[in-house]
GROMACS .gro file of N, CA and C in nm:
model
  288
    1UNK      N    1  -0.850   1.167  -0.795
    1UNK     CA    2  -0.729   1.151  -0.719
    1UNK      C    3  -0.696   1.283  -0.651
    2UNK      N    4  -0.630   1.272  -0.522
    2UNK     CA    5  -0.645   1.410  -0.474
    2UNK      C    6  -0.505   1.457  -0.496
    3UNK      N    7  -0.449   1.549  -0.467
    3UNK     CA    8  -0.349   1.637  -0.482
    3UNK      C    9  -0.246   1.564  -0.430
    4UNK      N   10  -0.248   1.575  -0.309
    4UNK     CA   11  -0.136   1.442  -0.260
    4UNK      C   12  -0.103   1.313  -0.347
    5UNK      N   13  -0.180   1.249  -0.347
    5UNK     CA   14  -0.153   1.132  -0.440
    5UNK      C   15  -0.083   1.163  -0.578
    6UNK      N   16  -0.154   1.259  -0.654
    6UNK     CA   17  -0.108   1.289  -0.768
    6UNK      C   18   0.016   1.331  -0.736
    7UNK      N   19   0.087   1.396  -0.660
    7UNK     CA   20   0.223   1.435  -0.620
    7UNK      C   21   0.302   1.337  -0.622
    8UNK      N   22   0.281   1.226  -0.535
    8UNK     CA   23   0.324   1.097  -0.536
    8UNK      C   24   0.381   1.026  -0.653
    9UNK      N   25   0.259   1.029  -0.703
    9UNK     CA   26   0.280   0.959  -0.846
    9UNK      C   27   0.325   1.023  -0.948
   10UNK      N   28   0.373   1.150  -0.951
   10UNK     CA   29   0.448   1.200  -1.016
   10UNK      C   30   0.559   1.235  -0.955
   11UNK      N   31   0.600   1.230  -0.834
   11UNK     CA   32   0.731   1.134  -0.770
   11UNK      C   33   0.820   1.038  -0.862
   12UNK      N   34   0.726   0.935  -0.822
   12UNK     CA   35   0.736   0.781  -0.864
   12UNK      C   36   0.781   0.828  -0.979
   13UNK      N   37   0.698   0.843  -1.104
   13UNK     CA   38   0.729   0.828  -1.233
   13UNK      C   39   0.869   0.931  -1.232
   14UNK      N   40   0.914   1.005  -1.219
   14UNK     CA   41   1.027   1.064  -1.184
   14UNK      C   42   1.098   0.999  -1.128
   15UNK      N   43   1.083   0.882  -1.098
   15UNK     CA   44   1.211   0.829  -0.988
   15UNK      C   45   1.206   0.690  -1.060
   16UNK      N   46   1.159   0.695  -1.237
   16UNK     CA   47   1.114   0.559  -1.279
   16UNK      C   48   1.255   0.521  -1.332
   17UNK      N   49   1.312   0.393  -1.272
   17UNK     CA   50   1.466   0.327  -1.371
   17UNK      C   51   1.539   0.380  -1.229
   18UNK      N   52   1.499   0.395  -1.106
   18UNK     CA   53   1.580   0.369  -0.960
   18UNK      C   54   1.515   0.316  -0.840
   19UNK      N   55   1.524   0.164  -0.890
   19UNK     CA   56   1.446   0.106  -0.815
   19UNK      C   57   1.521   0.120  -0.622
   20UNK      N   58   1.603   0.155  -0.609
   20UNK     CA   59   1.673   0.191  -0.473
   20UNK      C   60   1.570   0.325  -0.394
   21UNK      N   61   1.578   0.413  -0.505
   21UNK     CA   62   1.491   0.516  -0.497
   21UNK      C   63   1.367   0.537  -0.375
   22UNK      N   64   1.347   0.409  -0.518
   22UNK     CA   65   1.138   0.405  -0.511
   22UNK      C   66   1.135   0.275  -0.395
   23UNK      N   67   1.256   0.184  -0.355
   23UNK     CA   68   1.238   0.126  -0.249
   23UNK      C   69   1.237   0.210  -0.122
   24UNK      N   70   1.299   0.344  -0.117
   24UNK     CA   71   1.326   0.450  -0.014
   24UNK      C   72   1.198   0.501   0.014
   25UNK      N   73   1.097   0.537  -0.133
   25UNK     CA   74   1.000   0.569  -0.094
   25UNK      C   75   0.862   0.513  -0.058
   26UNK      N   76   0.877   0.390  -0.100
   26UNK     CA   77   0.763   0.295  -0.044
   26UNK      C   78   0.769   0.280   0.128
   27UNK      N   79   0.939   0.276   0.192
   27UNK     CA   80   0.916   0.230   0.321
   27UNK      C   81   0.915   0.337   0.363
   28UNK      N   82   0.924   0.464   0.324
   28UNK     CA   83   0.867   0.589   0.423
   28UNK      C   84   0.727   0.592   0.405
   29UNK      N   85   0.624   0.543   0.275
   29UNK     CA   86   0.518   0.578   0.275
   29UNK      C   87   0.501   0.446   0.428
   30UNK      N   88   0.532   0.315   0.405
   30UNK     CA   89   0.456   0.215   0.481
   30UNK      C   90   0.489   0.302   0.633
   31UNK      N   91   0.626   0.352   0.674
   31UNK     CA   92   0.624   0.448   0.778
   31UNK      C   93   0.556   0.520   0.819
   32UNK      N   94   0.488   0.623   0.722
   32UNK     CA   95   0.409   0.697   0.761
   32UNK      C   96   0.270   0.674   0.731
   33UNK      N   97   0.224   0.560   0.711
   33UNK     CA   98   0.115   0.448   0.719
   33UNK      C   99   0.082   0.429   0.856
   34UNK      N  100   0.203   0.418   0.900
   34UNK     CA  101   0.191   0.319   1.017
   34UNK      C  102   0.184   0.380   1.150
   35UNK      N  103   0.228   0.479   1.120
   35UNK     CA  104   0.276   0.595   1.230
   35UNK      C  105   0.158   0.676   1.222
   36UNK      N  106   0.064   0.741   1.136
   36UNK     CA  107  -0.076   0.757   1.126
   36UNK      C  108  -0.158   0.698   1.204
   37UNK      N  109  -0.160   0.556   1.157
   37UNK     CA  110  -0.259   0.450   1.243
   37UNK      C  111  -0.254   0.486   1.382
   38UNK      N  112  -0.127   0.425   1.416
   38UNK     CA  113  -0.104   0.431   1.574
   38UNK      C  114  -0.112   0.584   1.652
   39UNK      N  115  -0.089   0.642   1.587
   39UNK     CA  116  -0.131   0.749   1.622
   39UNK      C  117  -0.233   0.857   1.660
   40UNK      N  118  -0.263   0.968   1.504
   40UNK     CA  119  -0.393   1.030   1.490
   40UNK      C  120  -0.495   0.939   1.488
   41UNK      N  121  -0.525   0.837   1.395
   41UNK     CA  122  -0.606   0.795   1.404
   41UNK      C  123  -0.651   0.727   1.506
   42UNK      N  124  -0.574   0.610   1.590
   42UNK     CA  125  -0.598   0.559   1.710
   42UNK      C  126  -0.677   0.643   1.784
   43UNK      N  127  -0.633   0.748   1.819
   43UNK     CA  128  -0.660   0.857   1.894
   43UNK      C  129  -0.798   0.932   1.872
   44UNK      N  130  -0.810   0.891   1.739
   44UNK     CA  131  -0.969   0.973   1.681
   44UNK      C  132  -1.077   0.873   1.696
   45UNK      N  133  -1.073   0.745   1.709
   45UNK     CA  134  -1.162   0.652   1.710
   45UNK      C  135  -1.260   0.673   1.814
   46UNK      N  136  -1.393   0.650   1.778
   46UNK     CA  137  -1.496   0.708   1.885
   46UNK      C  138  -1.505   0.611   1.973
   47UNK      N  139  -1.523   0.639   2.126
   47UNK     CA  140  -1.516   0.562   2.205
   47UNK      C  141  -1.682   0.498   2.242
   48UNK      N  142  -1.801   0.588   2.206
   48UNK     CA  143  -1.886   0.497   2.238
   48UNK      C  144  -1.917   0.396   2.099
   49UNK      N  145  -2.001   0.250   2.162
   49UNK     CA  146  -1.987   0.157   2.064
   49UNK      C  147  -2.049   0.162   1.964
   50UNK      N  148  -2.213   0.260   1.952
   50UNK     CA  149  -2.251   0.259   1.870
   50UNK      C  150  -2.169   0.356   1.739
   51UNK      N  151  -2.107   0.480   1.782
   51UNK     CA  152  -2.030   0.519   1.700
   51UNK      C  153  -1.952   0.462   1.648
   52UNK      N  154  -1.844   0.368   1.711
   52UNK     CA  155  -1.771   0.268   1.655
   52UNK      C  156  -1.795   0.210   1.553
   53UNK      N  157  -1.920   0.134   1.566
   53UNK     CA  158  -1.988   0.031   1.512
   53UNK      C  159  -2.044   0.108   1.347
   54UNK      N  160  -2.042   0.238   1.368
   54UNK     CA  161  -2.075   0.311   1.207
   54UNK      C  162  -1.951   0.381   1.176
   55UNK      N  163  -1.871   0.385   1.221
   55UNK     CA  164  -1.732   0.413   1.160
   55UNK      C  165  -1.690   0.251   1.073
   56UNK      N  166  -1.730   0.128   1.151
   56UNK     CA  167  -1.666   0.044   1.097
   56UNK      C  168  -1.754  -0.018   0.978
   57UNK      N  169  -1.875   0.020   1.010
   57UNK     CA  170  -1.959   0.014   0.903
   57UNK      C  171  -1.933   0.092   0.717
   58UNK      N  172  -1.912   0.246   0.791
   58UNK     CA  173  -1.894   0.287   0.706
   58UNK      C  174  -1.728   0.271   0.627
   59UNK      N  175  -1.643   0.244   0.702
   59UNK     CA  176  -1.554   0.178   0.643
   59UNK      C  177  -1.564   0.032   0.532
   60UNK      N  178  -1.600  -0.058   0.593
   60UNK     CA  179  -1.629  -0.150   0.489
   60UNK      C  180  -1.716  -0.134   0.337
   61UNK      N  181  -1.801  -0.032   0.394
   61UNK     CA  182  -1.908  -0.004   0.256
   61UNK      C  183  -1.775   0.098   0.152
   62UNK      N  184  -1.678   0.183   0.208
   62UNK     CA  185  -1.613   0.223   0.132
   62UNK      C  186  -1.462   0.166   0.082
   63UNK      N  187  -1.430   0.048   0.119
   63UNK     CA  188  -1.294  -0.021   0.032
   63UNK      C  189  -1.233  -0.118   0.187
   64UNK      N  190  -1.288  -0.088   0.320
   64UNK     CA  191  -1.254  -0.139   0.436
   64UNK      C  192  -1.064  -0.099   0.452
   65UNK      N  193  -0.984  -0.140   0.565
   65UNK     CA  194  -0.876  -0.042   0.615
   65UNK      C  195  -0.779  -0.050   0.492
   66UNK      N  196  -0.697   0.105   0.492
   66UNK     CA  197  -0.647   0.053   0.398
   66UNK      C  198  -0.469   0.015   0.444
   67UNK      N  199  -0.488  -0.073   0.398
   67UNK     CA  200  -0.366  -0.170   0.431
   67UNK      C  201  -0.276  -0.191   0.283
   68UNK      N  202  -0.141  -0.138   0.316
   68UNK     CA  203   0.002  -0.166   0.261
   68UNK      C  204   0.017  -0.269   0.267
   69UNK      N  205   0.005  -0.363   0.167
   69UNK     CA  206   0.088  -0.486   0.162
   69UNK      C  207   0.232  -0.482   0.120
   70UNK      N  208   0.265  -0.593   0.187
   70UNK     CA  209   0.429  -0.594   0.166
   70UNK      C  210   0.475  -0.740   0.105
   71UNK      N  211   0.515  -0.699  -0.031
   71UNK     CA  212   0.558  -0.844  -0.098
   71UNK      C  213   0.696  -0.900  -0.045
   72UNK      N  214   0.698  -1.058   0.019
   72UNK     CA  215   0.820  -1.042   0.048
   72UNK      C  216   0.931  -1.096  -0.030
   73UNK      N  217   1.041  -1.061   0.028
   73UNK     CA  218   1.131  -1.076  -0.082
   73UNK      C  219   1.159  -1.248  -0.122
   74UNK      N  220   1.147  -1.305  -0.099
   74UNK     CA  221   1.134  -1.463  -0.125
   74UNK      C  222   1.026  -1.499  -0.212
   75UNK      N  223   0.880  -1.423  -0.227
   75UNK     CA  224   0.789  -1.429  -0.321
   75UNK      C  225   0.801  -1.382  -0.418
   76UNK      N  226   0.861  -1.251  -0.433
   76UNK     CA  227   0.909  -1.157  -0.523
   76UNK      C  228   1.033  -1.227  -0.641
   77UNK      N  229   1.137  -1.278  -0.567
   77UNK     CA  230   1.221  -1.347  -0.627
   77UNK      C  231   1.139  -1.484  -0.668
   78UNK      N  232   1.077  -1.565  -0.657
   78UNK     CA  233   1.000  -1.685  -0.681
   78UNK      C  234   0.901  -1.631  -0.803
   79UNK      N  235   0.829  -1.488  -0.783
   79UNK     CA  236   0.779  -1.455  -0.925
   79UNK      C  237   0.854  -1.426  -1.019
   80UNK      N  238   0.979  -1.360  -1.001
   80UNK     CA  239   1.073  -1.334  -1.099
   80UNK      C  240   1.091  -1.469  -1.175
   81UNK      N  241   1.139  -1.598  -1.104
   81UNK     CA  242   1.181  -1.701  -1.135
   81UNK      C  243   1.076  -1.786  -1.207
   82UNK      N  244   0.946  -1.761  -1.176
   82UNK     CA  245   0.841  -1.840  -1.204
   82UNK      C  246   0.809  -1.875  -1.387
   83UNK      N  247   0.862  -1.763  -1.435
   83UNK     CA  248   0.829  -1.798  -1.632
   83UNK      C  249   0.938  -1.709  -1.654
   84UNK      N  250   1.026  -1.748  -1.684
   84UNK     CA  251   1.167  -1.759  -1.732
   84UNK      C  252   1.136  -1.702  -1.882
   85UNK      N  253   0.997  -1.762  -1.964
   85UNK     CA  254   1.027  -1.730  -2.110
   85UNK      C  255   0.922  -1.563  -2.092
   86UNK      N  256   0.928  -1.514  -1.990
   86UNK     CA  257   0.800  -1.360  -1.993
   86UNK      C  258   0.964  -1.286  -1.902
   87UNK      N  259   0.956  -1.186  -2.001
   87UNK     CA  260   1.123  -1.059  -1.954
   87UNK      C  261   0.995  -0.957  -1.823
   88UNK      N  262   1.106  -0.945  -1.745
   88UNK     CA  263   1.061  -0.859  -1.635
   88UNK      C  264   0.980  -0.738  -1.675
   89UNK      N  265   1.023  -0.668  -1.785
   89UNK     CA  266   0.917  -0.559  -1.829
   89UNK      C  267   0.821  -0.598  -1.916
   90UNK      N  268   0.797  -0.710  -1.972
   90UNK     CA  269   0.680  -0.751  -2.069
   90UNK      C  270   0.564  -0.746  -1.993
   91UNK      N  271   0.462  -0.734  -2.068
   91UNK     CA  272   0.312  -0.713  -2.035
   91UNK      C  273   0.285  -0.851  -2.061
   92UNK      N  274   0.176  -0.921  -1.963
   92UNK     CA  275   0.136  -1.062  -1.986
   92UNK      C  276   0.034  -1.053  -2.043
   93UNK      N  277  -0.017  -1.160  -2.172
   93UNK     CA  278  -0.077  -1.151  -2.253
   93UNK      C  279  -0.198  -1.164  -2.208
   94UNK      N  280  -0.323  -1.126  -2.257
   94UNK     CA  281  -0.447  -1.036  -2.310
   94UNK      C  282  -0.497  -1.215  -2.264
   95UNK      N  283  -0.636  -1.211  -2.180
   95UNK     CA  284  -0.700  -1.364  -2.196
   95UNK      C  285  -0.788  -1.302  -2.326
   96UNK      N  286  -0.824  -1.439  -2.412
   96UNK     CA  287  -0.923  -1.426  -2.538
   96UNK      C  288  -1.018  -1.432  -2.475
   0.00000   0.00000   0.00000
């Protein structure tokens, strides 16, 4: 994990029991996700095709783009709701 990340995540765990918080900091990360893309990176993409074509190559062989998903809040509440007898912080049980 590189330095950045680890920063992050020792953010997070510091900011663990404020979920307002850590909602502040997810949509600046998806912000500056996004604002990256369109941006530097747009901008760095090689314009001839065969280069292209091994950037995108080599992307897929390593995890392909990486993309922020965003749970939405209607699914989120529907999982909450979904097993009533499992408490929001319980761990779901172990398959045998």
């Amino acid at each position: 994990m590189g330095a950045l990340a680890q920063d992050l995540h020792q953010l997070a765990e510091g900011l663990e029991g404020q979920p307002e918080v850590l909602l502040t900091l997810l949509r600046e990360l998806e912000t500056l996700h996004r604002s990256i893309q369109d941006g530097a990176f747009r901008r760095s993409l090689p314009e001839d095709r065969q280069q292209l074509f091994a950037l995108l190559r080599a992307m897929e062989r390593s995890g392909g783009w990486p993309y922020i998903p965003r749970l939405q809040l209607r699914t989120f509440m529907d999982l909450l709701q979904s097993d009533g007898r499992q408490g929001l912080h319980e761990e779901p049980p172990l398959a045998a």
